mmCIF file of C-alpha atoms and ligand atoms in Angstrom:
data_model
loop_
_atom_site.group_PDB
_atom_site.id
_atom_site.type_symbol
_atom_site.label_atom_id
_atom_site.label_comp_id
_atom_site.label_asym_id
_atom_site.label_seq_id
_atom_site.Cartn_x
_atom_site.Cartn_y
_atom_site.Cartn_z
ATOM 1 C CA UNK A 1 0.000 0.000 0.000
ATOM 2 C CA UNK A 2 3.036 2.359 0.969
ATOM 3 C CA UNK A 3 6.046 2.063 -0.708
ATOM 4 C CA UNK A 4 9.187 4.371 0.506
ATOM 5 C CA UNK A 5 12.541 3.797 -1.160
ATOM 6 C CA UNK A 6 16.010 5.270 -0.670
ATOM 7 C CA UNK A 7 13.762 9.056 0.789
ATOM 8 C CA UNK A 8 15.897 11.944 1.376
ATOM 9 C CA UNK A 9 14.656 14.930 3.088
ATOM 10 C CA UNK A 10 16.061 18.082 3.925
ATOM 11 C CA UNK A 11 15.859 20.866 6.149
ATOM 12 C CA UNK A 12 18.452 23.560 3.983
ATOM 13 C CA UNK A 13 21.389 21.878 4.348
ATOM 14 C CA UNK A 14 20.297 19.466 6.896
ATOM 15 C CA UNK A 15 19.626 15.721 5.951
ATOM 16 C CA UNK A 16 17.262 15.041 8.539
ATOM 17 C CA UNK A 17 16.293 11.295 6.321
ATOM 18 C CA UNK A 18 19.113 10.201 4.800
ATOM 19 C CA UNK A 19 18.397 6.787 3.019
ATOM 20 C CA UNK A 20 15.085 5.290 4.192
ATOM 21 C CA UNK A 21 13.114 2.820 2.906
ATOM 22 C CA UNK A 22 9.830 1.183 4.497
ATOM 23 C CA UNK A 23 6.728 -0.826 3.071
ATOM 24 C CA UNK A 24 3.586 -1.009 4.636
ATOM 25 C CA UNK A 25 1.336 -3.636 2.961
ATOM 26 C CA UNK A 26 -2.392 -3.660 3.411
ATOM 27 C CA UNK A 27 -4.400 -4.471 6.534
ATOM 28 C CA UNK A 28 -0.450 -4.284 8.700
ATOM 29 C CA UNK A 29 -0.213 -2.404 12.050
ATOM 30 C CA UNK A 30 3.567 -0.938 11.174
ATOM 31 C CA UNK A 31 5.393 1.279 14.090
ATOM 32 C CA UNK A 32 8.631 2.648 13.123
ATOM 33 C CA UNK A 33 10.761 3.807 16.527
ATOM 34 C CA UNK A 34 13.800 5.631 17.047
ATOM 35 C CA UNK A 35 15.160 8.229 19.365
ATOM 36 C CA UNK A 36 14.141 11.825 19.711
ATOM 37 C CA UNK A 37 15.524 13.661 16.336
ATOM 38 C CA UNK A 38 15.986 10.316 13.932
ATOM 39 C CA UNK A 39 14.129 11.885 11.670
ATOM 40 C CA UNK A 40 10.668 9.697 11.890
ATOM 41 C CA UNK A 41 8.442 12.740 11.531
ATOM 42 C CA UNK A 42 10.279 14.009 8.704
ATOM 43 C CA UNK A 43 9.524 10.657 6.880
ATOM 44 C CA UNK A 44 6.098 10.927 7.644
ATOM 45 C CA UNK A 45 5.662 14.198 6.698
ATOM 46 C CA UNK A 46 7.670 13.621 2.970
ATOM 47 C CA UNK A 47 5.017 10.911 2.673
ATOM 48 C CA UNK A 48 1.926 12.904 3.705
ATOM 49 C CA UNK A 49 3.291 15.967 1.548
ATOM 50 C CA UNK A 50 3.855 18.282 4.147
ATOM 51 C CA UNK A 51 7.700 17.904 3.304
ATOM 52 C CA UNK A 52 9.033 17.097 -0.222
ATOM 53 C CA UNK A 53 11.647 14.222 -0.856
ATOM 54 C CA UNK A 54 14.823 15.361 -2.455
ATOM 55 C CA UNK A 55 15.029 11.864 -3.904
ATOM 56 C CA UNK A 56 13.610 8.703 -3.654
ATOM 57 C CA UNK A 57 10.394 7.058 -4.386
ATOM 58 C CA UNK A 58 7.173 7.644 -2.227
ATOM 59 C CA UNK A 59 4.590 4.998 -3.688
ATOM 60 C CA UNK A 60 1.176 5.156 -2.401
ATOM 61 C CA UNK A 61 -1.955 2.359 -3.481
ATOM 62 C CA UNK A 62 0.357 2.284 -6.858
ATOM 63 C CA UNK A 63 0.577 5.952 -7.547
ATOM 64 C CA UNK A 64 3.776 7.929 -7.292
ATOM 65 C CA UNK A 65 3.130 10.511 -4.690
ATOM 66 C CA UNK A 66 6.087 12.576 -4.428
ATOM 67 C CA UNK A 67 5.282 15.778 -5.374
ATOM 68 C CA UNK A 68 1.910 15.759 -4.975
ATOM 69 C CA UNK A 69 0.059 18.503 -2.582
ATOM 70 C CA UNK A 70 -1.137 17.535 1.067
ATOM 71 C CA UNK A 71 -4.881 17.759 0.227
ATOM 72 C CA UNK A 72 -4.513 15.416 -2.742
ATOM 73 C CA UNK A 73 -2.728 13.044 -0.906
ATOM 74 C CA UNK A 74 -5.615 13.079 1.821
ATOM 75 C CA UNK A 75 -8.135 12.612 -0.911
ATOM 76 C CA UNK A 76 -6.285 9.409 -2.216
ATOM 77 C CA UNK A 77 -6.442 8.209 1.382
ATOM 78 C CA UNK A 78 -3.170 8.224 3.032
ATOM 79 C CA UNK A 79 -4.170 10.556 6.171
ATOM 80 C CA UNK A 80 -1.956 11.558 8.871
ATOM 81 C CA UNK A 81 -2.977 12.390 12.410
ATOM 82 C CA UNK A 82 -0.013 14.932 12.983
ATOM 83 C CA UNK A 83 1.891 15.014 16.261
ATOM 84 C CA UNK A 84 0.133 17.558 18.845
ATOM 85 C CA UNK A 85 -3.393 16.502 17.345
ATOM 86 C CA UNK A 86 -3.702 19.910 15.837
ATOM 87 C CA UNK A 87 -8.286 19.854 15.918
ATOM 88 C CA UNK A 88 -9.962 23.582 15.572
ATOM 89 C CA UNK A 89 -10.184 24.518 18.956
ATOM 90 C CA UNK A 90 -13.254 27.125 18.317
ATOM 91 C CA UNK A 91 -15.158 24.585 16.696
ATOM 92 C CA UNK A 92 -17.256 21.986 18.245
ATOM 93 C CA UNK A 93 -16.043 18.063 18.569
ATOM 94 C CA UNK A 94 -18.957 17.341 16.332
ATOM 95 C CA UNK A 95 -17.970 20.022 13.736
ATOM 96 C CA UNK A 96 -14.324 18.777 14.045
ATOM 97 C CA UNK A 97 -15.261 14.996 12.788
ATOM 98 C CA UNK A 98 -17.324 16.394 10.541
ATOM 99 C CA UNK A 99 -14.702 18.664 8.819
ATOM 100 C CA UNK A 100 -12.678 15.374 8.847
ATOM 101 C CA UNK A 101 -15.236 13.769 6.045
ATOM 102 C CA UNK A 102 -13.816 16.649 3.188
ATOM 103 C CA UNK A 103 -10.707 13.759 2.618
ATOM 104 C CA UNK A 104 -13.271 11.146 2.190
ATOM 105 C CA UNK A 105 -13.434 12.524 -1.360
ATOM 106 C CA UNK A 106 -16.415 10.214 -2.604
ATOM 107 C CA UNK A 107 -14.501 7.227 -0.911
ATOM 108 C CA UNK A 108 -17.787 5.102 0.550
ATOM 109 C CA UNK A 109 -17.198 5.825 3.987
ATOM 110 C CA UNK A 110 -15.762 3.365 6.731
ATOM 111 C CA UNK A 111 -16.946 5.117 9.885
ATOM 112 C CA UNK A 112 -19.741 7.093 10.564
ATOM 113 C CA UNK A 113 -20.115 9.531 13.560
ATOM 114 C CA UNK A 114 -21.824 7.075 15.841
ATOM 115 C CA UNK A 115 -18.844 4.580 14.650
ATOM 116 C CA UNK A 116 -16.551 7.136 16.128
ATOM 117 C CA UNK A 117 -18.492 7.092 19.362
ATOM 118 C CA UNK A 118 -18.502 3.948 20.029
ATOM 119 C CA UNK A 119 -14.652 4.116 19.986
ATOM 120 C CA UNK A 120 -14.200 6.713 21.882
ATOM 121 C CA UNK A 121 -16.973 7.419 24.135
ATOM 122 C CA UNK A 122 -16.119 10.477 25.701
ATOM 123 C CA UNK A 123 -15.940 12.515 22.689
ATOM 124 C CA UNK A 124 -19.782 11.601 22.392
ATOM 125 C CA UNK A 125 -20.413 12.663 25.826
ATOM 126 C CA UNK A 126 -18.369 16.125 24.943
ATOM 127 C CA UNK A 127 -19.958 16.580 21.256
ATOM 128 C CA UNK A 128 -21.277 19.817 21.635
ATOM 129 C CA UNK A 129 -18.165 21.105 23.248
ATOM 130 C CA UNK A 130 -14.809 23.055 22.045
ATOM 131 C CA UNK A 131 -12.577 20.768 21.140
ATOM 132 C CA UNK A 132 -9.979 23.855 22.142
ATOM 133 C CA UNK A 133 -11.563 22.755 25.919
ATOM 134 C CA UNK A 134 -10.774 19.247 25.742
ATOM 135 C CA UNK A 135 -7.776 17.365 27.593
ATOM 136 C CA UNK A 136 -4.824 16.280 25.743
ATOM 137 C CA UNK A 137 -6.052 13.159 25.179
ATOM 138 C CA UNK A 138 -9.635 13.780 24.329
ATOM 139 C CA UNK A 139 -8.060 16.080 21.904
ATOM 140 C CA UNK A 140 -5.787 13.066 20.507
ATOM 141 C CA UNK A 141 -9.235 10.848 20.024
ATOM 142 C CA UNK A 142 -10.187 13.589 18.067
ATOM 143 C CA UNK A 143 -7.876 13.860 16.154
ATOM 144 C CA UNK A 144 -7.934 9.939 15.434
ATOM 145 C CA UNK A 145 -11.758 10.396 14.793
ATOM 146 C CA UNK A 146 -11.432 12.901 12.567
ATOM 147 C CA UNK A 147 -9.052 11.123 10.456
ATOM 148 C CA UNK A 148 -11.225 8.281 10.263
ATOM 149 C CA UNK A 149 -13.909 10.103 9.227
ATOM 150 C CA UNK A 150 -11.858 11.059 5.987
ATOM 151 C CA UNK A 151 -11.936 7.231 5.047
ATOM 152 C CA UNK A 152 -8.183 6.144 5.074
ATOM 153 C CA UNK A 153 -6.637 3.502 3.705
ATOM 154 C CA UNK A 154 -3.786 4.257 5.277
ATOM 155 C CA UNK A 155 -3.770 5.728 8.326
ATOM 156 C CA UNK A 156 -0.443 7.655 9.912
ATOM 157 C CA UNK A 157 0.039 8.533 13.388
ATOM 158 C CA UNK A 158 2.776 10.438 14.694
ATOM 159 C CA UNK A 159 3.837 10.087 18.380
ATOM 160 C CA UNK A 160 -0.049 9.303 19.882
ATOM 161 C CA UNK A 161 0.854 8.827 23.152
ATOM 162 C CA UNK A 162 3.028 12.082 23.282
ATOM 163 C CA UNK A 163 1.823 13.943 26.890
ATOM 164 C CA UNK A 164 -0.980 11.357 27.884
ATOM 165 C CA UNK A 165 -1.277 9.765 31.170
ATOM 166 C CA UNK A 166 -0.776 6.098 31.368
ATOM 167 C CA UNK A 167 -4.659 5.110 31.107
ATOM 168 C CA UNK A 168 -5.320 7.014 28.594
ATOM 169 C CA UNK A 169 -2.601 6.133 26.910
ATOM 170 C CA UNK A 170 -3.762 2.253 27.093
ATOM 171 C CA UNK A 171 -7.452 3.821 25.659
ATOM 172 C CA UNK A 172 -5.659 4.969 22.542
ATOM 173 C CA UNK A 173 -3.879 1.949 21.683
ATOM 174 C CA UNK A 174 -6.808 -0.256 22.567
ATOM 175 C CA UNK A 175 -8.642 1.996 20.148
ATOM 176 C CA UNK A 176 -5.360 1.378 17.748
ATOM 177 C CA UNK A 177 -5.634 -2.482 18.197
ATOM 178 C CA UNK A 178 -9.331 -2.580 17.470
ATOM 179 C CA UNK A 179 -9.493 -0.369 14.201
ATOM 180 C CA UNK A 180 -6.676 -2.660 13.187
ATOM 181 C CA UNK A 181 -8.250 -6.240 13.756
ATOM 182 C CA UNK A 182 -11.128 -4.517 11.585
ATOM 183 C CA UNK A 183 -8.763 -4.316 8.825
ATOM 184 C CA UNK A 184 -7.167 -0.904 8.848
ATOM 185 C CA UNK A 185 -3.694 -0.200 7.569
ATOM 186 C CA UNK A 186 -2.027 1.723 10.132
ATOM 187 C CA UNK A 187 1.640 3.303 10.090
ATOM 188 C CA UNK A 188 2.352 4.568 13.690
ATOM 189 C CA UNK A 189 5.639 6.748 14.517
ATOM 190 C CA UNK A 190 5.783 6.310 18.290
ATOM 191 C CA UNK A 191 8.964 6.665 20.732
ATOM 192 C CA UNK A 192 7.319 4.325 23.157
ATOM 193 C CA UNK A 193 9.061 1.265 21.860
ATOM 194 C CA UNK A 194 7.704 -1.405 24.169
ATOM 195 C CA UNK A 195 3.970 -0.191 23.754
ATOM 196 C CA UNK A 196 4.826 0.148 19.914
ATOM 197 C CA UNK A 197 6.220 -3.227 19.665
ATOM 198 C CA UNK A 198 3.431 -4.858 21.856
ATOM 199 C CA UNK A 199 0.707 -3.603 19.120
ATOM 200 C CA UNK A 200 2.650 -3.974 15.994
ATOM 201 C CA UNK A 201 3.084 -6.662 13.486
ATOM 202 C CA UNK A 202 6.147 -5.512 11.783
ATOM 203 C CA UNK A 203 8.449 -2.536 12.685
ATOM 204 C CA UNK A 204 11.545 -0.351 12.009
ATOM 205 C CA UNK A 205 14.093 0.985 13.913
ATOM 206 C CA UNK A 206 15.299 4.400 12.663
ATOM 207 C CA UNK A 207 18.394 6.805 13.931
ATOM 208 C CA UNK A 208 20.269 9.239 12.343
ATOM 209 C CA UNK A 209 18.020 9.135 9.105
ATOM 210 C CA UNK A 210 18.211 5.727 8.193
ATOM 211 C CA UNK A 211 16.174 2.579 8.696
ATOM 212 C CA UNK A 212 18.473 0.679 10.628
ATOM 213 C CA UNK A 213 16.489 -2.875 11.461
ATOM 214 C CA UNK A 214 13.121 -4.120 10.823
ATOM 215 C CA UNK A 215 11.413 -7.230 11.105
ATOM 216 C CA UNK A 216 8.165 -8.843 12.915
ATOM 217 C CA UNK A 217 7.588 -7.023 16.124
ATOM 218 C CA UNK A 218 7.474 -10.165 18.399
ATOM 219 C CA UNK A 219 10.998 -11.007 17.027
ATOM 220 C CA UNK A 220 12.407 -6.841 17.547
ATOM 221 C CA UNK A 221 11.093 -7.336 21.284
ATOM 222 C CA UNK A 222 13.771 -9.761 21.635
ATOM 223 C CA UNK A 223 16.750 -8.575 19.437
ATOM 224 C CA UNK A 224 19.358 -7.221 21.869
ATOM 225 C CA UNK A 225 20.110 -4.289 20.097
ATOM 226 C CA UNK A 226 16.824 -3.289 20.536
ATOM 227 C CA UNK A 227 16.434 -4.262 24.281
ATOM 228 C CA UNK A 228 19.182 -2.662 24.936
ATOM 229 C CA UNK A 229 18.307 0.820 22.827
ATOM 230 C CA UNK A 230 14.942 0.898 23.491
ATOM 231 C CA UNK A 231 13.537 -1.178 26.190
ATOM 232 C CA UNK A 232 15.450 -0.575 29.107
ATOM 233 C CA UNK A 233 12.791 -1.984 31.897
ATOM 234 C CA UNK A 234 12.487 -5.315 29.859
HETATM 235 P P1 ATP B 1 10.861 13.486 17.485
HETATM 236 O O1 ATP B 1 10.363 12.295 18.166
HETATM 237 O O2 ATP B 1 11.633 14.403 18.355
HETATM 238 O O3 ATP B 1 9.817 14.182 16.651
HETATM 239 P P2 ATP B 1 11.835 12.427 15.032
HETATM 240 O O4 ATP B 1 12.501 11.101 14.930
HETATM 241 O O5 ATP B 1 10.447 12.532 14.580
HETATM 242 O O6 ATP B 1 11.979 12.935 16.506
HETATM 243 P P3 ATP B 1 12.334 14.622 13.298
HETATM 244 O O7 ATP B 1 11.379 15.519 14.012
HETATM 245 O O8 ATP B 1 11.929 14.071 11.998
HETATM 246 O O9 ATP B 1 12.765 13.427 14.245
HETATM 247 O O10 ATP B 1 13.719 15.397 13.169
HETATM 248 C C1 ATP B 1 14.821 14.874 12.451
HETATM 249 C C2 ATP B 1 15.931 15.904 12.399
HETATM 250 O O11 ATP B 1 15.540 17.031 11.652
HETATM 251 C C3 ATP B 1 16.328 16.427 13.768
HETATM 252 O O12 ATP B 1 17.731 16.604 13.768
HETATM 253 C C4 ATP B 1 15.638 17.749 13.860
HETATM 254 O O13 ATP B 1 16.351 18.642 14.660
HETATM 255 C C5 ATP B 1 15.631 18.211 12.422
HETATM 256 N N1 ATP B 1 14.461 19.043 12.128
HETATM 257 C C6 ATP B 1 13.178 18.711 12.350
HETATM 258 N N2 ATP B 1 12.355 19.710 11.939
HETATM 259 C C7 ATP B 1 13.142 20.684 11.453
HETATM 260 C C8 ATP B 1 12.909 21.958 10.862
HETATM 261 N N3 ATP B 1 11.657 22.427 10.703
HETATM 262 N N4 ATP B 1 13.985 22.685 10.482
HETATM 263 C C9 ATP B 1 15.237 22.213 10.625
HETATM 264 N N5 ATP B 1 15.538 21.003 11.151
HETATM 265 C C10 ATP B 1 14.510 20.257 11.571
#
């Protein structure tokens, strides 16, 4: 379904993804980890459009994507819930999931509002409210919801449990876990290796720009480099 090979993305003269190359195939739960600054967002960003590749090939549900804007990248169905959840704080969380269906572009939709209720309940109980009120984490179920309202095939997360308290934490990845088992294709940047691991079928490992191991997550949890690197409580 997603197809990077060989990215590079720049800041000026910084190469902040040097060489990286990931495939996400359809219906997989993918995480990709790394420390603070390896450049994860960047990729993610180069692949959502908000940053262009200055080489490489982006390959999204067999179209070359490179290039292409944000908003027509949306509308083809690769949709990213950005780090800091980024919802219209004036507007209502209703009006928020709504705004989320523009992506959907004619795609018959997946989830409908009371799908999005179901899955995260207290959004429901909060509808009429400003999302600008909500809690961190209400605000990052919103900004899940309103993704899924757009109808992705591929859905991107960047760093979802960035700020949240343990439990609700464990609410967004149980969400994660579920949308998954009902066949979503997910792509999730996350520094929280052990949580990204536990949910993930395959991952990588990425630092200093590159892709630096991948493989199924069950085997990742026990590679040494990685318990070493990443899960120091294991
Ligand atoms: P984090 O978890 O901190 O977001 P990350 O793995 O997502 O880390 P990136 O945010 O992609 O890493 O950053 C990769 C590199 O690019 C870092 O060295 C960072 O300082 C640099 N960088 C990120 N954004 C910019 C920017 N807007 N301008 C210049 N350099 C940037």
């Amino acid at each position: 379904m997603l197809e990077i090979a060989s990215a590079v993305v720049s800041y000026g003269r910084i190469q902040a993804v040097r060489d990286a190359s990931l495939r996400v195939s359809e219906g997989e739960l993918i995480a990709l980890i790394g420390p603070n600054g390896a450049g994860k967002s960047t990729l993610l960003n180069a692949a959502s459009g908000l940053l262009r590749a200055h080489s490489g090939s982006i390959m999204f549900a067999g179209h070359h994507i490179a290039g292409w804007r944000p908003d027509k990248i949306a509308r083809a169905g690769l949709l990213q819930v950005p780090e800091g959840r980024q919802v219209l704080g004036p507007l209502s969380v209703e009006d928020n999931l709504l705004l989320g269906r523009q992506a959907a572009a004619g795609r018959p939709p997946r989830h409908a509002l009371d799908d999005i209720y179901r899955l995260f309940p207290i959004l429901q109980e909060r509808r009429q409210q400003k999302a600008g009120t909500l809690s961190g984490g209400q605000q990052q179920m919103l900004a899940i919801g309103r993704a899924l309202m757009g109808c992705p095939r591929l859905l991107m997360l960047d760093e979802p449990s960035l700020g949240l308290a343990p439990i609700i934490v464990k609410q967004v990845f149980d969400a994660l876990r579920d949308l998954r088992e009902t066949g979503l294709t997910i792509l999730l940047v996350e520094q929280n290796a052990s949580l990204a691991l536990a949910i993930s079928d395959r991952a990588y490992v990425m630092e200093h720009g590159r892709i630096v191991l991948g493989g199924p997550s069950a085997e990742l949890r026990h590679d040494p480099r990685v318990i070493e690197h990443y899960l120091p409580s294991i």
